[in-house]
């Protein structure tokens, strides 16, 4: 059974009145590293956000691990979200909190009310957070306020936060768009190696075709809300890439 | 400025403001000559009568001063806690029901648009004179102000910031606790300290309408014309306010700006127990909370609230409230006319105070001041003027030039000048030093730099400050009326003296509605220029 099955996904926004996804079908098997490419406005972000319901789809069906996603509410929705990690374009760290706290935030969804209210993290959680920071090379910044970090460092903290959830699926919404090329490479390397080491499935939105070809196990091309390419990186021809990005 | 149309528009605006001011002048029957001579005669009056301050009863005054500060501390603590709850209830990230958000907003608007003195005089009317009444008035007014400010800051924390927690399945409470509140801390501290500065000044004057503390004594001494005694208290008040401002400034610098520069990394391969936050950070947090608790309870015990008497009178409240809401439609038109008077006084005070502030700020801002020592002098003068609450000013001025619109307008000019000079100076000093250096390099003089370099850069900021000040100026004008400077405040004072409940209720409603409209209008103006 596929980890994720999307069938006929439609998203219609009312303000402004536009339809950004016109019936998208996508099946992702466990262990795949899927990169979705496409110009801005192609619906990449909407697609990825429908999976963990940060955006509610207008029509269509999403099955995660065999479970229908669109009808979930309250505690059940939160339970689903604990199994899906997410990395954001603007890192979205809590600036006033330190790096360790930001990593530990990934656990909040899986803690009881009292434990999360008091910020009582278990020994295992602290060690897991520490080990992740060692992996991304930010161990010494553990107790530094997040706002003093550079963009690349912030995104590495963002990776740790997502990994802290022990998710089955990792989503990343343009994780390197705000970074310089050198930091972008470090961030993508770390996303790739961590997902591989943990046998995770990854769905990454990217802008840059070269990066997609270098890292993906499968590339999905999105154009004006429809999938126009779906295949192995080596199958993506220059003409196809141009077509995806043509207005 | 070389665009012809822009020039016509500018002069059109200047002309219309001038016309409005002229209209206000006639409407209030102000005497320009008396306004002009008021300042010198006021200064000479003070110099002759208030000096030297008496030191005979300084112990009594010191305890009253301490009481004033203690009430402000307790009031700020309570209103800060209440406001946080209200602000969260108004925040879209926390409260999903629009109806609840709107209801809370409406309630807060009501609280905010009744000046603190009106609250105090209304409560004193219902519950009798006492420290409890002063504290409650302070809490109500501060909660109105703080809830709105907190809510604005909360809504500025982008929803994006909280998305990762939401996406990881965290519940609303965890998101508030670990995401919203940490990000809100700087704004929370800033607003609360600002509110405390305001509360100290308010607490000092609450006594004037019978809520105990320093105000009661200042008013009594001034009315008994024992100026040397009054002078001692006014000086004490100035010192208290200045010390408060300095302390608040120190706290801001220490905790808000220093904290952001902390980049202390751990040595590589360090060993030791793993913690979410380093031990010393936790210790500081616990100690801060303890210290705050100690301060709060020390102040609470010091002010010795008359809770028993307040509770006793509580049974009166429903009856009085019922009579207050039994509105008197016949008073609506006269009430509106009197509000217009209050508004006109506030507007005239704002415009003249603004013009004075405009001149003073360019003479005093560090980066452009032509004479350094003169700049220091202006800053000191403005600090002192700002430290004296307008209600104290009016009683002093009344002693010098008599009661009426003239006295009210003089006070409003002074207070607007004090506020705006500080704001304008800050705006000028924020300007990039390069502008001034570049113009100096071309050989431009002070006047040319001001007109061609700084003015275009600061004009929008100045206007925003003036628009912000309009509400406060009118609120102060209403407040001055409560001690007899004219306008709707004076009408309220008369209704109160005559136990005319329905008129009082009507007038308070008029004040709330008109002030809310004013706030809305000023908000529009601010948006246009920012």
Coordinates of C-alpha atoms in Angstrom, one line a residue, chain A residues 49 52 54 78 81-82 84 86 88 90-98 100-101 104-106 108-109 113 116-119 121 123 126-127 130 139-145 147-148 161 165, chain B residues 160-175 177-180 182-186 255-256 259-270 273-278 282:
Chain A
X49 CA -0.2 22.1 2.5
X52 CA -1.2 18.0 6.4
X54 CA -2.7 23.5 6.7
X78 CA -3.5 16.6 15.4
X81 CA 0.0 15.9 11.9
X82 CA 2.3 14.4 14.4
X84 CA 4.1 14.4 9.1
X86 CA 7.3 20.0 7.8
X88 CA 9.2 26.0 5.9
X90 CA 11.1 31.1 6.1
X91 CA 12.2 28.6 8.8
X92 CA 9.5 30.1 11.2
X93 CA 11.5 29.7 14.3
X94 CA 10.5 31.2 17.6
X95 CA 13.2 33.9 17.7
X96 CA 13.0 34.6 21.4
X97 CA 13.5 31.0 22.3
X98 CA 16.8 29.2 22.1
X100 CA 17.3 23.6 21.8
X101 CA 13.7 24.8 22.6
X104 CA 12.0 20.4 21.1
X105 CA 8.9 22.2 19.7
X106 CA 8.6 19.3 17.3
X108 CA 4.7 19.4 21.5
X109 CA 2.1 17.5 19.5
X113 CA -1.2 18.8 28.3
X116 CA 3.8 20.6 27.4
X117 CA 2.4 23.4 29.5
X118 CA 5.3 23.1 31.9
X119 CA 7.8 22.4 29.2
X121 CA 10.8 17.3 28.1
X123 CA 15.6 12.6 29.0
X126 CA 16.5 16.0 25.2
X127 CA 19.0 13.5 24.0
X130 CA 21.0 17.0 21.1
X139 CA 25.5 21.5 18.9
X140 CA 27.4 24.5 20.2
X141 CA 24.6 26.8 19.4
X142 CA 22.2 24.8 21.6
X143 CA 21.5 27.6 24.1
X144 CA 21.7 30.5 21.7
X145 CA 18.6 32.5 20.9
X147 CA 17.2 35.1 16.2
X148 CA 21.0 35.4 16.3
X161 CA 12.5 20.3 14.6
X165 CA 8.5 14.4 15.5
Chain B
X160 CA 3.3 31.8 9.8
X161 CA 5.5 31.7 12.9
X162 CA 3.0 29.5 14.6
X163 CA 2.5 27.2 11.6
X164 CA 5.3 24.7 12.4
X165 CA 3.7 23.9 15.8
X166 CA 0.3 23.6 14.2
X167 CA 1.8 21.4 11.5
X168 CA 3.4 19.1 14.1
X169 CA 0.0 18.5 15.8
X170 CA 0.5 20.8 18.8
X171 CA -2.7 21.9 20.6
X172 CA -3.8 25.6 20.9
X173 CA -2.6 25.9 24.5
X174 CA 0.9 24.6 23.6
X175 CA 1.0 27.0 20.7
X177 CA 2.6 28.9 25.6
X178 CA 5.6 27.9 23.4
X179 CA 5.1 30.1 20.3
X180 CA 2.9 33.1 20.8
X182 CA 7.8 34.0 23.8
X183 CA 7.5 36.0 20.6
X184 CA 5.2 38.5 22.4
X185 CA 7.5 39.1 25.4
X186 CA 9.3 42.2 24.0
X255 CA 16.1 43.0 28.9
X256 CA 15.0 43.8 25.4
X259 CA 19.1 39.9 25.3
X260 CA 19.0 39.9 21.6
X261 CA 22.8 40.2 21.2
X262 CA 23.5 37.2 23.4
X263 CA 25.4 34.8 21.1
X264 CA 27.2 32.7 23.7
X265 CA 27.9 29.3 22.2
X266 CA 28.9 26.2 24.1
X267 CA 32.4 24.8 23.8
X268 CA 32.6 21.9 21.3
X269 CA 32.5 18.5 23.0
X270 CA 31.1 19.9 26.2
X273 CA 23.4 17.4 31.9
X274 CA 21.3 18.2 28.9
X275 CA 18.7 20.9 29.4
X276 CA 16.1 22.7 27.3
X277 CA 17.4 26.0 28.7
X278 CA 20.7 26.6 30.6
X282 CA 16.1 29.3 34.4

